[in-house]
Amino acid sequence: MARIGRASNRLDRVALAACAALSIVALALPAQVRDPIASSLRRSVVAPLLVLQERSELSRRAFLAHDAVVAARDSVALRAMKLVPLEEENARLRAIIGLGARLQWGFVPAEALHGKGVRDEFGLTLSAGSNAGVARLSPVVAPEGLVGVVDNVDPTMSHAMVWTHPDFRVSGMSEDASAFGIVQAHVAAGPGRYLMEMRGVPFRTSVKPGTLVVSSGLGGVYPRGIPLGRVIGETKTSETWARTYLVRPAVFPADVSSVMILRPDRVARGVDNVWASGMVSDSTVRRIVAAGDSMARTAALEEARARQAVQDSIVRDSLRRAGITPTDTTSPTPATPSPAATPVPRPAAPVVPVRRDTTFRDSAAIRRDTTRRPRRDSAIALPTPN
Amino acid sequence: MTLGGLARAILVFVVLTVLHFTLRPLLGWRAPIDFLLLAVLTASVRVRPAGAVVVGLLVGLAIDSLAPDTFGATALAMTLVAYVASWLKAVFFADSLPLNALFFFAGKWLFDIIYFIAEHRLFGVELVQQLVLWSPLSAAATAIAGVLVLVLMRPVLGPAPA
């Protein structure tokens, strides 16, 4: 029994020595021997385990990436939410740049600073003051139209009374200057308080809904032509001698972020065609199209006339060869006889006053018609006279 | 060891091996649990030292095939650890969980010491840091996992043989 135990111990030690020696030999193997052994092990025994490990690592990566994907998705969603205001701001800035380009001079750009937290409905603080040339009673405009008027000026800042102020008044008129009135804020409760009204329109004058109301320039504070709004309809008031119209304002002060302050010299020179440039360009385009149509029509008529003249010439030549004197119905002008056009000398006849008739013409006149200089834009090659 | 005991030991060995290649990468810890060493240790205490060193050598060579530059280092470490574990199995005859935890901890630490010295990759401060900091942490994690495995698989494994 003890011998068996000693033999087992010896076997264990031998196995240990052999395995340890094998391990050390494996450690000392050169790369060209070691690599094929390792490769064969990887491809056989370890391969299924490596598949398991690969899937586990993929799972872990997916688990870790999930958080990153969710974070990226949230970031994208957040940016998408910010995109709409950015686009709107971009459009507003483009509009204000366009207004500045149309005004060209005599204005001060400013940022409209609304009240702290709660927006002030009757006033705006502007980021430009007297140092920039802003004066009291300078009109404050936006690309859409009139915002208000500067009522207080500091060196670096100013304050504007917007049209929603109960004391705000501007002389307005319809776009075609057929109706004049005083435009002011519509004093009402509810949504109506954000409308304007044009008061004092003569009773005999009717303004259709949708009519653009602009400043009339009367009074000298606001130049003529600044859009105020569009007529919604007539409203009944106690003033029976005049009409009052509700006007949808062109500018909502709460939405204004950038404005232009018109300097007094610009007010004095007026702002004609600054806000009407869109309409002007439309009518210009229409006129250009009409002119183009007219030119095309004229060219077509000229071409048709030349064709007709050529055909007539051919017919007349044929008739002349047949001994028949042709008549011309195309040219209204009387023709003078040409020596070349009278191949057969006529017998002497008594001189009779020639009756000039615009409907009869000899062949010389016809020939002269056919030798008319061709138009440059005509593609028809006219035949040379015989 | 009976045939049933051998089958159960093989089952536990396979489960731990699979865990080594699935749960360990999934956790991705800096001080990872060495389920393969647990498998070798649990197998070693159930076979004679001669069998244990063979298991250790084969498992070590298989793992070494994944890192050919240090081919043989794991095999050497596994062989020595398996022999020592099998030789010391009488200590753990009592089937005490703390002793088994200590056994796993010591086994893993010993394995790391042999492995990192044999592979000749880390030197100086890095080697000391690995052996004094990360290896004990990994050994502790392995010991905890080993105890959990023993608890969970006690019905399958039964008490360690004398």
Coordinates of C-alpha atoms in Angstrom, one line a residue:
Chain A
M1 CA 0.0 0.0 0.0
A2 CA 2.8 2.4 1.0
R3 CA 4.6 1.3 -2.2
I4 CA 1.5 2.2 -4.3
G5 CA 1.3 5.6 -2.6
R6 CA 5.0 6.2 -3.2
A7 CA 4.6 5.2 -6.8
S8 CA 1.7 7.5 -7.2
N9 CA 3.7 10.4 -5.7
R10 CA 6.5 9.6 -8.0
L11 CA 4.0 9.6 -10.9
D12 CA 2.6 12.9 -9.9
R13 CA 6.1 14.4 -9.7
V14 CA 7.0 13.0 -13.0
A15 CA 3.8 14.3 -14.6
L16 CA 4.5 17.7 -13.0
A17 CA 8.0 17.7 -14.2
A18 CA 7.0 16.6 -17.7
C19 CA 4.2 19.2 -18.0
A20 CA 6.4 22.0 -16.6
A21 CA 9.1 21.0 -19.0
L22 CA 6.7 21.1 -21.8
S23 CA 5.5 24.5 -20.8
I24 CA 9.0 25.8 -20.6
V25 CA 9.8 24.2 -24.0
A26 CA 6.7 25.9 -25.4
L27 CA 7.9 29.2 -24.0
A28 CA 11.3 28.7 -25.7
L29 CA 9.9 27.6 -29.0
P30 CA 10.9 29.7 -32.0
A31 CA 8.2 31.7 -33.7
Q32 CA 8.1 29.5 -36.8
V33 CA 7.3 26.5 -34.7
R34 CA 5.2 28.2 -32.1
D35 CA 2.8 29.9 -34.4
P36 CA 1.6 26.9 -36.4
I37 CA 0.8 25.1 -33.1
A38 CA -1.0 28.1 -31.7
S39 CA -2.9 28.5 -35.0
S40 CA -4.0 24.9 -35.1
L41 CA -5.2 25.2 -31.5
R42 CA -7.1 28.3 -32.3
R43 CA -8.8 26.7 -35.3
S44 CA -9.8 23.5 -33.5
V45 CA -10.2 23.5 -29.7
V46 CA -10.5 27.2 -29.0
A47 CA -12.6 28.1 -32.1
P48 CA -16.0 27.5 -30.5
L49 CA -15.0 29.4 -27.4
L50 CA -13.7 32.3 -29.5
V51 CA -17.1 32.5 -31.2
L52 CA -18.7 32.7 -27.8
Q53 CA -16.3 35.4 -26.8
E54 CA -16.8 37.3 -30.0
R55 CA -20.5 37.4 -29.4
S56 CA -20.1 38.4 -25.9
E57 CA -17.9 41.3 -26.9
L58 CA -20.3 42.3 -29.6
S59 CA -23.1 42.3 -27.0
R60 CA -21.0 44.4 -24.6
R61 CA -20.2 46.8 -27.4
A62 CA -23.8 47.0 -28.4
F63 CA -24.8 47.6 -24.8
L64 CA -22.2 50.3 -24.4
A65 CA -23.0 51.8 -27.9
H66 CA -26.7 51.9 -26.9
D67 CA -26.0 54.7 -24.5
A68 CA -24.0 56.5 -27.0
V69 CA -26.6 56.0 -29.7
V70 CA -29.3 57.2 -27.3
A71 CA -27.2 60.2 -26.5
A72 CA -26.6 60.9 -30.1
R73 CA -30.3 60.6 -30.9
D74 CA -31.1 62.9 -28.1
S75 CA -28.5 65.4 -29.3
V76 CA -29.9 65.2 -32.8
A77 CA -33.5 65.7 -31.5
L78 CA -32.3 68.7 -29.5
R79 CA -30.6 70.2 -32.5
A80 CA -33.7 69.6 -34.6
M81 CA -35.8 71.4 -32.0
K82 CA -33.4 74.3 -32.2
L83 CA -33.4 74.3 -36.0
V84 CA -36.8 75.8 -36.5
P85 CA -36.1 78.9 -34.4
L86 CA -32.7 79.2 -36.1
E87 CA -34.3 79.1 -39.6
E88 CA -36.8 81.7 -38.5
E89 CA -34.1 83.9 -37.2
N90 CA -32.2 83.4 -40.4
A91 CA -35.2 84.4 -42.4
R92 CA -35.7 87.5 -40.2
L93 CA -32.0 88.4 -40.6
R94 CA -32.2 88.0 -44.3
A95 CA -35.2 90.2 -44.4
I96 CA -33.6 92.9 -42.4
I97 CA -30.5 92.7 -44.6
G98 CA -32.8 93.0 -47.6
L99 CA -34.5 96.0 -46.1
G100 CA -31.1 97.6 -45.4
A101 CA -30.0 97.0 -49.0
R102 CA -33.2 98.7 -50.2
L103 CA -32.9 101.6 -47.8
Q104 CA -29.2 102.0 -48.7
W105 CA -28.6 104.9 -46.3
G106 CA -30.1 106.9 -43.5
F107 CA -30.9 104.1 -41.1
V108 CA -29.5 102.7 -37.9
P109 CA -29.8 98.9 -37.3
A110 CA -30.6 97.9 -33.8
E111 CA -31.6 94.9 -31.7
A112 CA -35.0 95.0 -30.1
L113 CA -34.7 94.1 -26.5
H114 CA -38.0 93.0 -25.0
G115 CA -38.8 93.4 -21.4
K116 CA -37.3 91.2 -18.7
G117 CA -39.1 87.9 -18.7
V118 CA -42.5 89.3 -19.6
R119 CA -42.6 91.1 -22.9
D120 CA -43.6 94.7 -22.7
E121 CA -46.6 95.1 -25.0
F122 CA -46.2 98.9 -25.5
G123 CA -42.5 99.5 -25.8
L124 CA -39.2 98.2 -27.0
T125 CA -35.7 98.9 -25.8
L126 CA -33.4 99.4 -28.8
S127 CA -29.6 98.8 -28.7
A128 CA -28.8 102.0 -30.5
G129 CA -28.9 105.5 -29.2
S130 CA -28.0 109.1 -30.0
N131 CA -24.3 108.2 -30.5
A132 CA -25.5 106.2 -33.6
G133 CA -27.6 109.1 -34.9
V134 CA -30.9 108.0 -33.4
A135 CA -33.2 111.0 -32.6
R136 CA -36.5 111.2 -30.8
L137 CA -39.5 110.5 -33.0
S138 CA -37.5 108.4 -35.4
P139 CA -39.6 105.8 -37.0
V140 CA -38.7 102.2 -36.1
V141 CA -39.3 99.8 -39.0
A142 CA -38.9 96.1 -39.7
P143 CA -38.9 94.3 -43.1
E144 CA -42.6 93.8 -42.8
G145 CA -43.5 97.4 -41.9
L146 CA -43.8 100.0 -39.2
V147 CA -43.0 98.9 -35.6
G148 CA -43.2 102.2 -33.8
V149 CA -41.4 105.4 -33.0
V150 CA -38.5 106.3 -30.8
D151 CA -39.8 108.2 -27.7
N152 CA -36.7 108.2 -25.6
V153 CA -33.1 108.4 -26.5
D154 CA -30.0 107.7 -24.5
P155 CA -26.4 107.9 -25.8
T156 CA -26.2 104.1 -26.3
M157 CA -29.8 102.9 -26.1
S158 CA -33.2 104.2 -26.9
H159 CA -36.8 103.3 -26.2
A160 CA -39.5 102.9 -28.8
M161 CA -43.2 103.2 -28.4
V162 CA -44.7 100.4 -30.5
W163 CA -47.9 100.7 -32.4
T164 CA -49.8 98.7 -29.7
H165 CA -49.4 101.7 -27.4
P166 CA -52.8 103.4 -26.8
D167 CA -51.3 106.8 -27.6
F168 CA -49.7 105.7 -30.8
R169 CA -51.1 107.4 -34.0
V170 CA -49.9 107.3 -37.6
S171 CA -51.5 108.9 -40.6
G172 CA -52.3 106.1 -43.0
M173 CA -53.8 105.7 -46.4
S174 CA -54.8 102.9 -48.7
E175 CA -52.2 101.8 -51.1
D176 CA -53.8 103.6 -54.0
A177 CA -54.2 106.7 -51.9
S178 CA -57.9 106.7 -52.3
A179 CA -58.6 106.6 -48.5
F180 CA -56.9 108.4 -45.7
G181 CA -57.3 107.9 -42.0
I182 CA -55.6 107.8 -38.6
V183 CA -54.2 104.3 -37.8
Q184 CA -53.9 103.4 -34.1
A185 CA -54.1 100.3 -31.9
H186 CA -57.5 98.7 -31.7
V187 CA -58.5 99.0 -28.1
A188 CA -60.4 95.8 -27.3
A189 CA -60.3 92.7 -25.1
G190 CA -59.1 89.4 -26.3
P191 CA -57.4 88.7 -29.6
G192 CA -58.7 91.9 -31.0
R193 CA -56.3 94.0 -29.0
Y194 CA -53.5 92.9 -31.4
L195 CA -55.2 94.6 -34.3
M196 CA -55.0 98.1 -35.6
E197 CA -57.9 100.4 -36.7
M198 CA -57.9 103.1 -39.3
R199 CA -60.3 105.8 -38.1
G200 CA -61.6 108.9 -39.7
V201 CA -61.9 107.5 -43.2
P202 CA -64.5 109.7 -45.1
F203 CA -67.9 108.1 -45.3
R204 CA -68.0 108.3 -49.0
T205 CA -64.8 106.3 -49.3
S206 CA -64.9 102.5 -49.1
V207 CA -61.9 100.4 -48.6
K208 CA -62.0 96.7 -49.6
P209 CA -60.8 94.0 -47.3
G210 CA -57.2 93.0 -48.1
T211 CA -56.2 96.5 -49.1
L212 CA -52.7 97.4 -47.9
V213 CA -52.6 100.4 -45.6
V214 CA -49.3 102.4 -45.6
S215 CA -48.2 105.5 -43.9
S216 CA -49.3 108.6 -45.8
G217 CA -46.4 110.8 -44.9
L218 CA -48.7 113.5 -43.5
G219 CA -47.4 115.0 -40.3
G220 CA -43.7 114.6 -41.1
V221 CA -42.9 111.9 -38.5
Y222 CA -43.4 108.9 -40.7
P223 CA -42.4 108.9 -44.4
R224 CA -44.9 107.9 -47.0
G225 CA -45.1 104.2 -47.9
I226 CA -44.3 102.2 -44.8
P227 CA -46.7 99.3 -44.6
L228 CA -49.0 99.3 -41.6
G229 CA -51.2 96.4 -42.3
R230 CA -54.1 95.1 -44.4
V231 CA -57.7 95.9 -44.0
I232 CA -59.8 93.2 -42.5
G233 CA -63.1 94.9 -42.6
E234 CA -65.2 97.8 -41.4
T235 CA -66.1 98.1 -37.8
K236 CA -69.1 100.0 -36.5
T237 CA -68.4 102.9 -34.2
S238 CA -70.3 105.8 -32.8
E239 CA -68.7 108.1 -35.4
T240 CA -71.4 108.1 -38.1
W241 CA -69.7 110.7 -40.2
A242 CA -66.6 108.6 -40.9
R243 CA -65.7 104.9 -41.4
T244 CA -63.4 102.9 -39.2
Y245 CA -61.6 99.8 -40.5
L246 CA -60.0 97.0 -38.7
V247 CA -56.5 96.4 -39.9
R248 CA -54.3 93.3 -39.5
P249 CA -50.9 94.8 -38.6
A250 CA -47.9 94.1 -40.8
V251 CA -45.7 93.7 -37.7
F252 CA -46.3 92.0 -34.4
P253 CA -43.9 93.7 -32.0
A254 CA -43.5 90.5 -29.9
D255 CA -41.9 88.8 -32.9
V256 CA -39.5 91.6 -33.6
S257 CA -35.9 91.0 -32.8
S258 CA -34.0 93.2 -35.2
V259 CA -35.2 96.6 -36.5
M260 CA -34.1 99.6 -38.4
I261 CA -34.3 103.1 -37.0
L262 CA -34.8 105.7 -39.8
R263 CA -32.7 108.9 -39.3
P264 CA -34.4 112.3 -39.7
D265 CA -32.6 113.0 -43.0
R266 CA -33.9 109.7 -44.4
V267 CA -37.4 110.5 -43.2
A268 CA -37.2 113.9 -45.0
R269 CA -36.1 112.2 -48.2
G270 CA -38.7 109.5 -48.0
V271 CA -38.7 105.8 -48.5
D272 CA -40.4 105.5 -51.8
N273 CA -40.2 102.1 -53.4
V274 CA -38.4 100.6 -50.4
W275 CA -41.3 98.3 -49.4
A276 CA -42.9 98.4 -52.9
S277 CA -39.9 96.9 -54.6
G278 CA -41.6 93.5 -54.7
M279 CA -44.6 94.9 -56.5
V280 CA -42.4 96.9 -58.8
S281 CA -40.3 93.9 -59.7
D282 CA -43.5 91.9 -60.4
S283 CA -44.9 94.6 -62.7
T284 CA -41.5 94.9 -64.4
V285 CA -41.4 91.3 -65.1
R286 CA -44.9 91.4 -66.5
R287 CA -43.9 94.3 -68.7
I288 CA -40.8 92.5 -70.0
V289 CA -42.9 89.5 -70.8
A290 CA -45.4 91.6 -72.6
A291 CA -42.7 93.4 -74.6
G292 CA -41.2 90.1 -75.5
D293 CA -44.5 88.9 -76.8
S294 CA -45.0 92.1 -78.8
M295 CA -41.6 91.8 -80.5
A296 CA -42.3 88.2 -81.3
R297 CA -45.7 89.1 -82.7
T298 CA -44.1 91.9 -84.9
A299 CA -41.4 89.6 -86.2
A300 CA -44.0 86.9 -87.1
L301 CA -46.1 89.5 -89.0
E302 CA -43.0 90.8 -90.8
E303 CA -42.1 87.2 -91.8
A304 CA -45.6 86.4 -93.0
R305 CA -45.6 89.6 -95.0
A306 CA -42.3 88.7 -96.7
R307 CA -43.6 85.2 -97.5
Q308 CA -46.7 86.7 -99.0
A309 CA -44.6 89.1 -101.1
V310 CA -42.4 86.3 -102.4
Q311 CA -45.4 84.2 -103.4
D312 CA -47.1 87.2 -105.1
S313 CA -43.9 87.9 -107.0
I314 CA -43.8 84.3 -108.3
V315 CA -47.4 84.5 -109.3
R316 CA -46.9 87.8 -111.1
D317 CA -43.9 86.5 -113.0
S318 CA -45.9 83.5 -114.1
L319 CA -48.8 85.7 -115.2
R320 CA -46.5 88.1 -117.0
R321 CA -44.9 85.2 -118.9
A322 CA -48.4 84.2 -119.9
G323 CA -49.1 87.8 -121.1
I324 CA -51.4 88.7 -118.4
T325 CA -50.9 91.9 -116.5
P326 CA -51.0 91.1 -112.8
T327 CA -52.4 93.3 -110.2
D328 CA -50.9 93.8 -106.8
T329 CA -53.0 93.6 -103.7
T330 CA -50.3 93.5 -101.2
S331 CA -48.6 96.9 -101.3
P332 CA -50.8 99.9 -100.6
T333 CA -48.3 102.3 -102.1
P334 CA -48.6 103.5 -105.7
A335 CA -45.8 102.3 -107.9
T336 CA -43.9 104.1 -110.5
P337 CA -43.3 102.4 -113.8
S338 CA -39.9 101.0 -114.5
P339 CA -38.4 100.7 -118.0
A340 CA -37.3 97.2 -117.3
A341 CA -40.9 96.3 -116.4
T342 CA -42.2 97.1 -119.9
P343 CA -40.7 94.6 -122.2
V344 CA -43.3 95.2 -125.0
P345 CA -43.5 98.8 -126.2
R346 CA -47.0 100.1 -126.0
P347 CA -48.6 101.8 -128.9
A348 CA -48.9 105.5 -128.8
A349 CA -51.9 106.6 -127.1
P350 CA -53.4 109.9 -126.2
V351 CA -52.2 111.2 -122.9
V352 CA -54.9 110.6 -120.4
P353 CA -54.4 111.6 -116.8
V354 CA -53.6 108.5 -114.9
R355 CA -56.0 107.7 -112.3
R356 CA -54.1 106.9 -109.2
D357 CA -55.7 104.0 -107.6
T358 CA -54.2 102.3 -104.7
T359 CA -55.6 99.0 -105.6
F360 CA -54.0 98.8 -109.0
R361 CA -50.4 98.6 -109.6
D362 CA -48.1 97.6 -112.4
S363 CA -45.5 95.0 -112.3
A364 CA -42.6 97.4 -111.6
A365 CA -44.1 98.1 -108.3
I366 CA -44.4 94.5 -107.6
R367 CA -40.8 93.9 -108.6
R368 CA -39.7 96.7 -106.3
D369 CA -41.6 95.0 -103.5
T370 CA -39.7 91.8 -104.1
T371 CA -36.4 93.5 -104.1
R372 CA -37.0 95.0 -100.7
R373 CA -34.0 94.5 -98.4
P374 CA -34.6 91.4 -96.4
R375 CA -34.9 91.8 -92.6
R376 CA -32.0 90.6 -90.7
D377 CA -34.0 88.5 -88.4
S378 CA -35.9 86.9 -91.3
A379 CA -34.8 83.5 -92.3
I380 CA -36.4 83.7 -95.8
A381 CA -34.0 84.3 -98.7
L382 CA -35.9 86.5 -101.1
P383 CA -35.3 85.8 -104.8
T384 CA -33.5 88.4 -106.8
P385 CA -35.5 90.2 -109.5
N386 CA -35.2 89.0 -113.1
Chain B
M1 CA -14.0 9.4 -8.2
T2 CA -17.2 7.8 -9.4
L3 CA -18.4 8.1 -13.0
G4 CA -21.2 10.4 -11.8
G5 CA -18.8 12.5 -9.9
L6 CA -16.6 12.7 -13.0
A7 CA -19.5 13.8 -15.1
R8 CA -20.5 16.4 -12.7
A9 CA -17.0 17.7 -12.5
I10 CA -16.8 17.9 -16.2
L11 CA -20.1 19.7 -16.3
V12 CA -18.9 22.3 -13.9
F13 CA -15.7 22.6 -15.8
V14 CA -17.5 23.2 -19.0
V15 CA -19.9 25.7 -17.4
L16 CA -17.0 27.7 -16.0
T17 CA -15.1 27.6 -19.3
V18 CA -18.1 28.9 -21.1
L19 CA -18.5 31.6 -18.5
H20 CA -14.9 32.6 -19.0
F21 CA -15.6 33.2 -22.7
T22 CA -19.0 34.8 -22.3
L23 CA -19.5 36.5 -18.9
R24 CA -16.0 37.8 -18.5
P25 CA -15.9 39.7 -21.8
L26 CA -19.4 41.0 -21.1
L27 CA -18.4 42.4 -17.8
G28 CA -15.2 43.9 -19.2
W29 CA -13.7 44.6 -15.7
R30 CA -10.2 45.9 -15.3
A31 CA -9.7 43.2 -12.7
P32 CA -11.5 40.3 -14.4
I33 CA -12.8 37.1 -12.9
D34 CA -10.7 34.2 -14.1
F35 CA -13.4 31.5 -14.5
L36 CA -10.9 29.3 -16.3
L37 CA -8.7 29.2 -13.3
L38 CA -11.7 28.4 -11.2
A39 CA -12.5 25.5 -13.5
V40 CA -8.9 24.2 -13.3
L41 CA -8.9 24.6 -9.5
T42 CA -12.3 22.8 -9.0
A43 CA -11.1 20.0 -11.3
S44 CA -7.8 19.8 -9.6
V45 CA -9.1 19.2 -6.1
R46 CA -11.1 16.3 -7.5
V47 CA -8.3 14.4 -9.3
R48 CA -4.8 13.3 -8.5
P49 CA -1.9 15.8 -9.0
A50 CA -0.9 14.0 -12.2
G51 CA -4.3 14.5 -13.7
A52 CA -4.4 18.0 -12.5
V53 CA -1.1 19.0 -14.1
V54 CA -2.3 17.5 -17.4
V55 CA -5.6 19.5 -17.2
G56 CA -3.6 22.6 -16.3
L57 CA -1.2 22.1 -19.2
L58 CA -3.9 21.5 -21.8
V59 CA -6.0 24.5 -20.6
G60 CA -2.9 26.6 -20.4
L61 CA -1.8 25.7 -24.0
A62 CA -5.3 26.4 -25.3
I63 CA -5.3 29.8 -23.7
D64 CA -1.7 30.4 -24.9
S65 CA -2.8 29.9 -28.4
L66 CA -4.6 33.2 -28.2
A67 CA -1.4 35.0 -27.4
P68 CA 1.4 33.2 -29.3
D69 CA 4.0 35.7 -28.2
T70 CA 3.8 34.3 -24.7
F71 CA 3.0 30.7 -25.7
G72 CA 3.7 28.4 -22.8
A73 CA 3.4 31.0 -20.0
T74 CA -0.2 30.2 -19.1
A75 CA 0.5 26.5 -19.5
L76 CA 3.3 26.7 -17.0
A77 CA 1.3 28.7 -14.5
M78 CA -1.7 26.5 -14.8
T79 CA 0.4 23.4 -14.4
L80 CA 2.0 24.6 -11.2
V81 CA -1.2 26.0 -9.8
A82 CA -3.2 22.8 -10.6
Y83 CA -0.5 20.6 -9.0
V84 CA -0.4 22.7 -5.9
A85 CA -4.2 22.8 -5.7
S86 CA -4.4 19.1 -6.1
W87 CA -1.6 18.5 -3.5
L88 CA -3.4 20.8 -1.0
K89 CA -6.8 19.4 -1.5
A90 CA -6.8 17.9 1.9
V91 CA -6.8 21.4 3.4
F92 CA -10.1 22.0 1.8
F93 CA -11.6 18.7 2.7
A94 CA -13.7 20.5 5.3
D95 CA -15.6 22.2 2.4
S96 CA -15.4 25.5 4.2
L97 CA -16.4 28.4 2.0
P98 CA -13.9 30.9 3.5
L99 CA -11.1 28.4 3.0
N100 CA -12.2 27.7 -0.5
A101 CA -12.3 31.5 -1.1
L102 CA -8.8 31.7 0.3
F103 CA -7.9 28.8 -1.9
F104 CA -9.2 30.5 -5.0
F105 CA -7.7 33.8 -4.1
A106 CA -4.2 32.2 -3.5
G107 CA -4.5 30.1 -6.6
K108 CA -5.3 33.1 -8.8
W109 CA -2.6 35.3 -7.3
L110 CA -0.1 32.5 -7.7
F111 CA -1.2 32.0 -11.2
D112 CA -0.7 35.7 -12.1
I113 CA 2.7 35.8 -10.4
I114 CA 3.9 32.8 -12.4
Y115 CA 2.3 34.0 -15.6
F116 CA 3.5 37.6 -15.6
I117 CA 7.0 36.5 -14.7
A118 CA 7.0 33.8 -17.3
E119 CA 5.6 35.9 -20.1
H120 CA 8.3 38.7 -19.8
R121 CA 6.1 41.5 -20.9
L122 CA 5.9 43.6 -17.8
F123 CA 8.9 44.9 -16.0
G124 CA 9.8 47.1 -13.0
V125 CA 7.0 49.3 -11.7
E126 CA 4.4 48.0 -14.1
L127 CA 5.0 44.4 -13.0
V128 CA 4.9 45.3 -9.4
Q129 CA 1.7 47.3 -9.9
Q130 CA 0.2 44.4 -11.8
L131 CA 1.2 41.8 -9.2
V132 CA 0.4 43.9 -6.1
L133 CA -2.6 45.8 -7.2
W134 CA -4.5 44.3 -10.2
S135 CA -3.7 40.7 -9.6
P136 CA -5.0 40.7 -6.0
L137 CA -8.1 42.5 -7.1
S138 CA -8.6 40.0 -9.9
A139 CA -7.9 37.2 -7.4
A140 CA -10.5 38.6 -5.0
A141 CA -13.1 38.8 -7.8
T142 CA -12.2 35.3 -8.8
A143 CA -12.5 34.1 -5.2
I144 CA -15.9 35.7 -4.8
A145 CA -17.0 34.2 -8.1
G146 CA -15.6 30.8 -7.1
V147 CA -17.5 30.9 -3.8
L148 CA -20.7 31.8 -5.6
V149 CA -20.1 28.9 -8.0
L150 CA -19.5 26.5 -5.1
V151 CA -22.7 27.7 -3.5
L152 CA -24.8 27.5 -6.6
M153 CA -23.4 24.2 -7.7
R154 CA -23.1 22.4 -4.4
P155 CA -25.9 20.0 -5.3
V156 CA -24.0 19.1 -8.4
L157 CA -20.5 19.1 -7.1
G158 CA -21.0 17.6 -3.6
P159 CA -18.2 17.9 -1.0
A160 CA -14.7 17.9 -2.2
P161 CA -13.1 14.5 -2.0
A162 CA -10.3 13.7 0.4

